[in-house]
Amino acid sequence: ELQQKVEETEVLKMELQMLETERVRLSLVEEKLLDVLQLLQQLRGLNISKRALGKILLSTLESCRDPQPGKAQLLEVLDTLQQELAACELLHKQPLEQAQSPRSLSNPLVISC
């Protein structure tokens, strides 16, 4: 009976470790998604065309067509999309006053480009 309890404890420890790993993975996805959404909001404020956004999205999906081994595909797509959006020329051309608006300074998750 003691051996059975020890085995059950080991199984529970393994399950807990798997849950913790999944929690960390989901946390990373959430952070990356927030970054992408904030960049999209910034570009929306700069009146970027739907066509330009569509090109960025299609470029992202094209570059992530063949997933890299060992990398979660969802995180790879979000990471690539974040990089493509951050590289958008409109974000780099905005006036300094607009880039440092009180709204964006109050949010610690805003990406400075």
CSV table of N, CA and C in Angstrom, one decimal:
chain,number,residue,atom,x,y,z
A,1,GLU,N,0.8,-1.2,0.0
A,1,GLU,CA,0.0,0.0,0.0
A,1,GLU,C,0.9,1.3,0.0
A,2,LEU,N,2.0,1.2,0.8
A,2,LEU,CA,2.9,2.4,0.8
A,2,LEU,C,3.5,2.6,-0.6
A,3,GLN,N,3.9,1.5,-1.2
A,3,GLN,CA,4.5,1.6,-2.6
A,3,GLN,C,3.5,2.2,-3.6
A,4,GLN,N,2.2,1.9,-3.4
A,4,GLN,CA,1.2,2.4,-4.3
A,4,GLN,C,1.0,3.9,-4.1
A,5,LYS,N,1.1,4.3,-2.8
A,5,LYS,CA,1.0,5.8,-2.5
A,5,LYS,C,2.2,6.5,-3.1
A,6,VAL,N,3.3,5.9,-3.0
A,6,VAL,CA,4.5,6.6,-3.6
A,6,VAL,C,4.4,6.7,-5.1
A,7,GLU,N,3.9,5.7,-5.7
A,7,GLU,CA,3.7,5.8,-7.2
A,7,GLU,C,2.7,6.8,-7.6
A,8,GLU,N,1.6,6.9,-6.8
A,8,GLU,CA,0.6,7.9,-7.0
A,8,GLU,C,1.1,9.3,-6.9
A,9,THR,N,1.9,9.5,-5.9
A,9,THR,CA,2.6,10.8,-5.6
A,9,THR,C,3.5,11.1,-6.8
A,10,GLU,N,4.2,10.2,-7.3
A,10,GLU,CA,5.1,10.5,-8.4
A,10,GLU,C,4.3,10.9,-9.7
A,11,VAL,N,3.2,10.2,-9.9
A,11,VAL,CA,2.3,10.5,-11.0
A,11,VAL,C,1.8,11.9,-10.9
A,12,LEU,N,1.3,12.2,-9.7
A,12,LEU,CA,0.8,13.6,-9.4
A,12,LEU,C,1.8,14.6,-9.6
A,13,LYS,N,3.1,14.4,-9.2
A,13,LYS,CA,4.2,15.3,-9.4
A,13,LYS,C,4.4,15.6,-10.9
A,14,MET,N,4.4,14.5,-11.7
A,14,MET,CA,4.6,14.6,-13.1
A,14,MET,C,3.5,15.4,-13.8
A,15,GLU,N,2.2,15.2,-13.3
A,15,GLU,CA,1.1,15.9,-13.9
A,15,GLU,C,1.2,17.4,-13.5
A,16,LEU,N,1.6,17.6,-12.3
A,16,LEU,CA,1.8,19.0,-11.9
A,16,LEU,C,2.9,19.7,-12.7
A,17,GLN,N,3.9,19.0,-12.9
A,17,GLN,CA,5.0,19.6,-13.7
A,17,GLN,C,4.5,19.9,-15.2
A,18,MET,N,3.8,19.0,-15.7
A,18,MET,CA,3.2,19.2,-17.1
A,18,MET,C,2.3,20.4,-17.1
A,19,LEU,N,1.5,20.5,-16.1
A,19,LEU,CA,0.5,21.7,-16.0
A,19,LEU,C,1.3,23.0,-15.9
A,20,GLU,N,2.4,23.0,-15.1
A,20,GLU,CA,3.2,24.2,-14.9
A,20,GLU,C,3.8,24.6,-16.3
A,21,THR,N,4.3,23.6,-17.0
A,21,THR,CA,4.9,23.8,-18.3
A,21,THR,C,3.9,24.4,-19.2
A,22,GLU,N,2.7,23.9,-19.2
A,22,GLU,CA,1.7,24.4,-20.1
A,22,GLU,C,1.3,25.8,-19.7
A,23,ARG,N,1.2,26.1,-18.4
A,23,ARG,CA,0.9,27.4,-17.9
A,23,ARG,C,1.9,28.4,-18.4
A,24,VAL,N,3.2,28.1,-18.4
A,24,VAL,CA,4.3,29.0,-18.8
A,24,VAL,C,4.1,29.2,-20.3
A,25,ARG,N,3.8,28.1,-21.1
A,25,ARG,CA,3.7,28.3,-22.5
A,25,ARG,C,2.5,29.2,-22.9
A,26,LEU,N,1.4,29.0,-22.2
A,26,LEU,CA,0.2,29.9,-22.4
A,26,LEU,C,0.5,31.3,-22.0
A,27,SER,N,1.3,31.5,-21.0
A,27,SER,CA,1.7,32.9,-20.6
A,27,SER,C,2.5,33.5,-21.7
A,28,LEU,N,3.4,32.8,-22.3
A,28,LEU,CA,4.2,33.3,-23.4
A,28,LEU,C,3.4,33.7,-24.6
A,29,VAL,N,2.4,32.8,-24.9
A,29,VAL,CA,1.5,33.1,-26.0
A,29,VAL,C,0.7,34.4,-25.7
A,30,GLU,N,0.2,34.5,-24.5
A,30,GLU,CA,-0.6,35.6,-24.1
A,30,GLU,C,0.2,36.9,-24.3
A,31,GLU,N,1.4,36.9,-23.8
A,31,GLU,CA,2.3,38.1,-23.9
A,31,GLU,C,2.5,38.5,-25.4
A,32,LYS,N,2.8,37.5,-26.2
A,32,LYS,CA,3.1,37.8,-27.6
A,32,LYS,C,1.8,38.3,-28.3
A,33,LEU,N,0.7,37.7,-27.9
A,33,LEU,CA,-0.6,38.2,-28.5
A,33,LEU,C,-0.9,39.6,-28.1
A,34,LEU,N,-0.6,40.0,-26.8
A,34,LEU,CA,-0.8,41.4,-26.4
A,34,LEU,C,0.1,42.3,-27.2
A,35,ASP,N,1.3,41.9,-27.4
A,35,ASP,CA,2.3,42.7,-28.2
A,35,ASP,C,1.7,43.0,-29.6
A,36,VAL,N,1.2,41.9,-30.3
A,36,VAL,CA,0.7,42.0,-31.6
A,36,VAL,C,-0.6,42.9,-31.6
A,37,LEU,N,-1.5,42.7,-30.7
A,37,LEU,CA,-2.7,43.6,-30.6
A,37,LEU,C,-2.3,45.0,-30.4
A,38,GLN,N,-1.3,45.3,-29.6
A,38,GLN,CA,-0.9,46.7,-29.4
A,38,GLN,C,-0.3,47.3,-30.6
A,39,LEU,N,0.4,46.5,-31.3
A,39,LEU,CA,1.0,47.0,-32.6
A,39,LEU,C,-0.1,47.3,-33.6
A,40,LEU,N,-1.1,46.4,-33.7
A,40,LEU,CA,-2.2,46.6,-34.6
A,40,LEU,C,-3.0,47.9,-34.2
A,41,GLN,N,-3.2,48.1,-32.9
A,41,GLN,CA,-3.9,49.3,-32.5
A,41,GLN,C,-3.1,50.6,-32.9
A,42,GLN,N,-1.8,50.5,-32.7
A,42,GLN,CA,-0.9,51.7,-33.1
A,42,GLN,C,-1.1,51.9,-34.6
A,43,LEU,N,-1.0,50.9,-35.4
A,43,LEU,CA,-1.2,51.0,-36.8
A,43,LEU,C,-2.5,51.5,-37.2
A,44,ARG,N,-3.6,51.1,-36.5
A,44,ARG,CA,-4.9,51.5,-36.8
A,44,ARG,C,-5.0,53.0,-36.5
A,45,GLY,N,-4.4,53.5,-35.5
A,45,GLY,CA,-4.3,54.9,-35.2
A,45,GLY,C,-3.6,55.7,-36.2
A,46,LEU,N,-2.7,55.1,-37.0
A,46,LEU,CA,-2.0,55.8,-38.0
A,46,LEU,C,-2.7,55.6,-39.4
A,47,ASN,N,-3.9,55.0,-39.4
A,47,ASN,CA,-4.7,54.9,-40.6
A,47,ASN,C,-4.0,54.0,-41.6
A,48,ILE,N,-3.4,52.9,-41.3
A,48,ILE,CA,-2.8,52.0,-42.2
A,48,ILE,C,-3.9,51.4,-43.0
A,49,SER,N,-3.7,51.2,-44.3
A,49,SER,CA,-4.7,50.6,-45.1
A,49,SER,C,-4.9,49.1,-44.8
A,50,LYS,N,-6.1,48.7,-45.1
A,50,LYS,CA,-6.5,47.2,-44.9
A,50,LYS,C,-5.6,46.4,-45.9
A,51,ARG,N,-5.3,46.9,-47.0
A,51,ARG,CA,-4.5,46.2,-48.0
A,51,ARG,C,-3.1,46.0,-47.4
A,52,ALA,N,-2.5,47.0,-46.8
A,52,ALA,CA,-1.2,46.9,-46.2
A,52,ALA,C,-1.2,45.9,-45.1
A,53,LEU,N,-2.2,46.0,-44.3
A,53,LEU,CA,-2.3,45.0,-43.2
A,53,LEU,C,-2.5,43.6,-43.7
A,54,GLY,N,-3.2,43.5,-44.8
A,54,GLY,CA,-3.4,42.1,-45.4
A,54,GLY,C,-2.1,41.6,-45.9
A,55,LYS,N,-1.3,42.5,-46.5
A,55,LYS,CA,0.0,42.0,-47.1
A,55,LYS,C,0.9,41.6,-45.9
A,56,ILE,N,0.9,42.3,-44.8
A,56,ILE,CA,1.7,41.9,-43.6
A,56,ILE,C,1.3,40.5,-43.1
A,57,LEU,N,-0.1,40.3,-43.0
A,57,LEU,CA,-0.6,39.1,-42.5
A,57,LEU,C,-0.3,37.9,-43.5
A,58,LEU,N,-0.4,38.1,-44.8
A,58,LEU,CA,-0.1,37.1,-45.8
A,58,LEU,C,1.4,36.8,-45.8
A,59,SER,N,2.2,37.8,-45.6
A,59,SER,CA,3.6,37.6,-45.6
A,59,SER,C,4.0,36.7,-44.4
A,60,THR,N,3.3,37.0,-43.2
A,60,THR,CA,3.6,36.3,-42.0
A,60,THR,C,3.2,34.8,-42.2
A,61,LEU,N,2.0,34.6,-42.7
A,61,LEU,CA,1.5,33.2,-42.9
A,61,LEU,C,2.4,32.4,-43.9
A,62,GLU,N,2.8,33.1,-44.9
A,62,GLU,CA,3.7,32.5,-45.9
A,62,GLU,C,5.0,32.1,-45.3
A,63,SER,N,5.6,32.9,-44.5
A,63,SER,CA,6.9,32.6,-43.9
A,63,SER,C,6.8,31.5,-42.8
A,64,CYS,N,5.6,31.3,-42.3
A,64,CYS,CA,5.4,30.3,-41.3
A,64,CYS,C,4.7,29.0,-41.9
A,65,ARG,N,4.7,28.9,-43.2
A,65,ARG,CA,4.0,27.8,-43.8
A,65,ARG,C,4.6,26.4,-43.3
A,66,ASP,N,5.9,26.4,-43.3
A,66,ASP,CA,6.6,25.1,-42.9
A,66,ASP,C,7.1,25.4,-41.5
A,67,PRO,N,6.5,24.8,-40.5
A,67,PRO,CA,6.9,25.1,-39.1
A,67,PRO,C,8.3,24.6,-38.8
A,68,GLN,N,9.1,25.4,-38.0
A,68,GLN,CA,10.4,25.0,-37.7
A,68,GLN,C,10.3,23.9,-36.6
A,69,PRO,N,11.2,22.9,-36.7
A,69,PRO,CA,11.2,21.8,-35.7
A,69,PRO,C,11.5,22.3,-34.3
A,70,GLY,N,10.7,21.9,-33.3
A,70,GLY,CA,11.0,22.2,-31.9
A,70,GLY,C,10.4,23.5,-31.5
A,71,LYS,N,9.7,24.2,-32.4
A,71,LYS,CA,9.1,25.5,-32.0
A,71,LYS,C,7.6,25.4,-32.2
A,72,ALA,N,6.8,25.8,-31.2
A,72,ALA,CA,5.4,25.8,-31.3
A,72,ALA,C,4.9,26.7,-32.4
A,73,GLN,N,4.1,26.1,-33.3
A,73,GLN,CA,3.7,26.8,-34.5
A,73,GLN,C,2.9,28.1,-34.2
A,74,LEU,N,2.0,28.1,-33.2
A,74,LEU,CA,1.2,29.3,-32.8
A,74,LEU,C,2.2,30.4,-32.4
A,75,LEU,N,3.1,30.0,-31.5
A,75,LEU,CA,4.0,31.1,-31.0
A,75,LEU,C,4.9,31.6,-32.1
A,76,GLU,N,5.3,30.7,-33.1
A,76,GLU,CA,6.1,31.1,-34.2
A,76,GLU,C,5.3,32.1,-35.1
A,77,VAL,N,4.1,31.8,-35.3
A,77,VAL,CA,3.2,32.7,-36.1
A,77,VAL,C,3.1,34.1,-35.4
A,78,LEU,N,2.8,34.1,-34.1
A,78,LEU,CA,2.6,35.3,-33.4
A,78,LEU,C,3.9,36.1,-33.4
A,79,ASP,N,5.0,35.4,-33.2
A,79,ASP,CA,6.4,36.1,-33.1
A,79,ASP,C,6.7,36.7,-34.5
A,80,THR,N,6.4,36.0,-35.5
A,80,THR,CA,6.7,36.5,-36.9
A,80,THR,C,5.8,37.7,-37.2
A,81,LEU,N,4.5,37.6,-36.8
A,81,LEU,CA,3.6,38.7,-37.1
A,81,LEU,C,4.0,39.9,-36.3
A,82,GLN,N,4.4,39.7,-35.0
A,82,GLN,CA,4.9,40.8,-34.2
A,82,GLN,C,6.1,41.5,-34.8
A,83,GLN,N,7.0,40.7,-35.4
A,83,GLN,CA,8.2,41.3,-36.0
A,83,GLN,C,7.8,42.1,-37.3
A,84,GLU,N,6.9,41.5,-38.1
A,84,GLU,CA,6.5,42.2,-39.3
A,84,GLU,C,5.8,43.5,-39.0
A,85,LEU,N,4.9,43.5,-38.0
A,85,LEU,CA,4.2,44.7,-37.6
A,85,LEU,C,5.2,45.7,-37.1
A,86,ALA,N,6.1,45.3,-36.2
A,86,ALA,CA,7.1,46.2,-35.7
A,86,ALA,C,8.0,46.9,-36.7
A,87,ALA,N,8.2,46.2,-37.8
A,87,ALA,CA,9.0,46.7,-38.9
A,87,ALA,C,8.3,47.6,-39.8
A,88,CYS,N,7.0,47.7,-39.6
A,88,CYS,CA,6.2,48.6,-40.5
A,88,CYS,C,6.7,50.0,-40.5
A,89,GLU,N,6.9,50.6,-41.7
A,89,GLU,CA,7.5,51.9,-41.8
A,89,GLU,C,6.6,53.0,-41.1
A,90,LEU,N,5.3,52.9,-41.1
A,90,LEU,CA,4.5,53.9,-40.5
A,90,LEU,C,4.8,54.1,-39.0
A,91,LEU,N,5.1,53.0,-38.3
A,91,LEU,CA,5.4,53.1,-36.9
A,91,LEU,C,6.7,53.9,-36.7
A,92,HIS,N,7.6,53.8,-37.6
A,92,HIS,CA,8.9,54.6,-37.5
A,92,HIS,C,8.8,56.0,-37.9
A,93,LYS,N,7.7,56.3,-38.7
A,93,LYS,CA,7.6,57.7,-39.2
A,93,LYS,C,6.7,58.6,-38.3
A,94,GLN,N,6.0,58.0,-37.3
A,94,GLN,CA,5.1,58.8,-36.5
A,94,GLN,C,5.9,59.9,-35.7
A,95,PRO,N,5.2,61.0,-35.5
A,95,PRO,CA,5.8,62.1,-34.8
A,95,PRO,C,6.2,61.7,-33.4
A,96,LEU,N,7.2,62.3,-32.8
A,96,LEU,CA,7.6,62.0,-31.5
A,96,LEU,C,6.5,62.2,-30.4
A,97,GLU,N,5.7,63.3,-30.6
A,97,GLU,CA,4.7,63.5,-29.6
A,97,GLU,C,3.7,62.4,-29.6
A,98,GLN,N,3.3,61.9,-30.8
A,98,GLN,CA,2.3,60.8,-30.9
A,98,GLN,C,2.9,59.5,-30.3
A,99,ALA,N,4.2,59.3,-30.6
A,99,ALA,CA,4.8,58.0,-30.1
A,99,ALA,C,4.9,58.0,-28.6
A,100,GLN,N,4.9,59.2,-27.9
A,100,GLN,CA,5.0,59.2,-26.5
A,100,GLN,C,3.8,59.8,-25.8
A,101,SER,N,2.6,59.4,-26.4
A,101,SER,CA,1.4,59.9,-25.8
A,101,SER,C,1.2,59.3,-24.4
A,102,PRO,N,0.5,60.0,-23.5
A,102,PRO,CA,0.3,59.6,-22.2
A,102,PRO,C,-0.3,58.2,-22.1
A,103,ARG,N,-1.2,57.9,-23.1
A,103,ARG,CA,-1.8,56.6,-23.0
A,103,ARG,C,-0.8,55.4,-23.2
A,104,SER,N,0.1,55.6,-24.2
A,104,SER,CA,1.1,54.5,-24.4
A,104,SER,C,2.1,54.5,-23.3
A,105,LEU,N,2.4,55.6,-22.7
A,105,LEU,CA,3.4,55.6,-21.6
A,105,LEU,C,2.9,54.9,-20.3
A,106,SER,N,1.5,55.0,-20.1
A,106,SER,CA,0.9,54.4,-18.9
A,106,SER,C,0.8,52.9,-19.0
A,107,ASN,N,1.0,52.3,-20.2
A,107,ASN,CA,0.8,50.9,-20.4
A,107,ASN,C,2.2,50.3,-20.5
A,108,PRO,N,2.6,49.5,-19.5
A,108,PRO,CA,4.0,48.9,-19.5
A,108,PRO,C,4.2,47.9,-20.6
A,109,LEU,N,3.2,47.4,-21.3
A,109,LEU,CA,3.3,46.4,-22.3
A,109,LEU,C,3.6,46.9,-23.7
A,110,VAL,N,3.6,48.3,-23.9
A,110,VAL,CA,3.7,48.9,-25.2
A,110,VAL,C,5.2,48.6,-25.6
A,111,ILE,N,5.3,48.2,-26.9
A,111,ILE,CA,6.6,48.0,-27.5
A,111,ILE,C,7.1,49.3,-28.1
A,112,SER,N,8.3,49.7,-27.7
A,112,SER,CA,8.9,50.8,-28.4
A,112,SER,C,9.6,50.4,-29.6
A,113,CYS,N,9.4,51.0,-30.7
A,113,CYS,CA,10.0,50.6,-32.0
A,113,CYS,C,11.1,51.6,-32.3
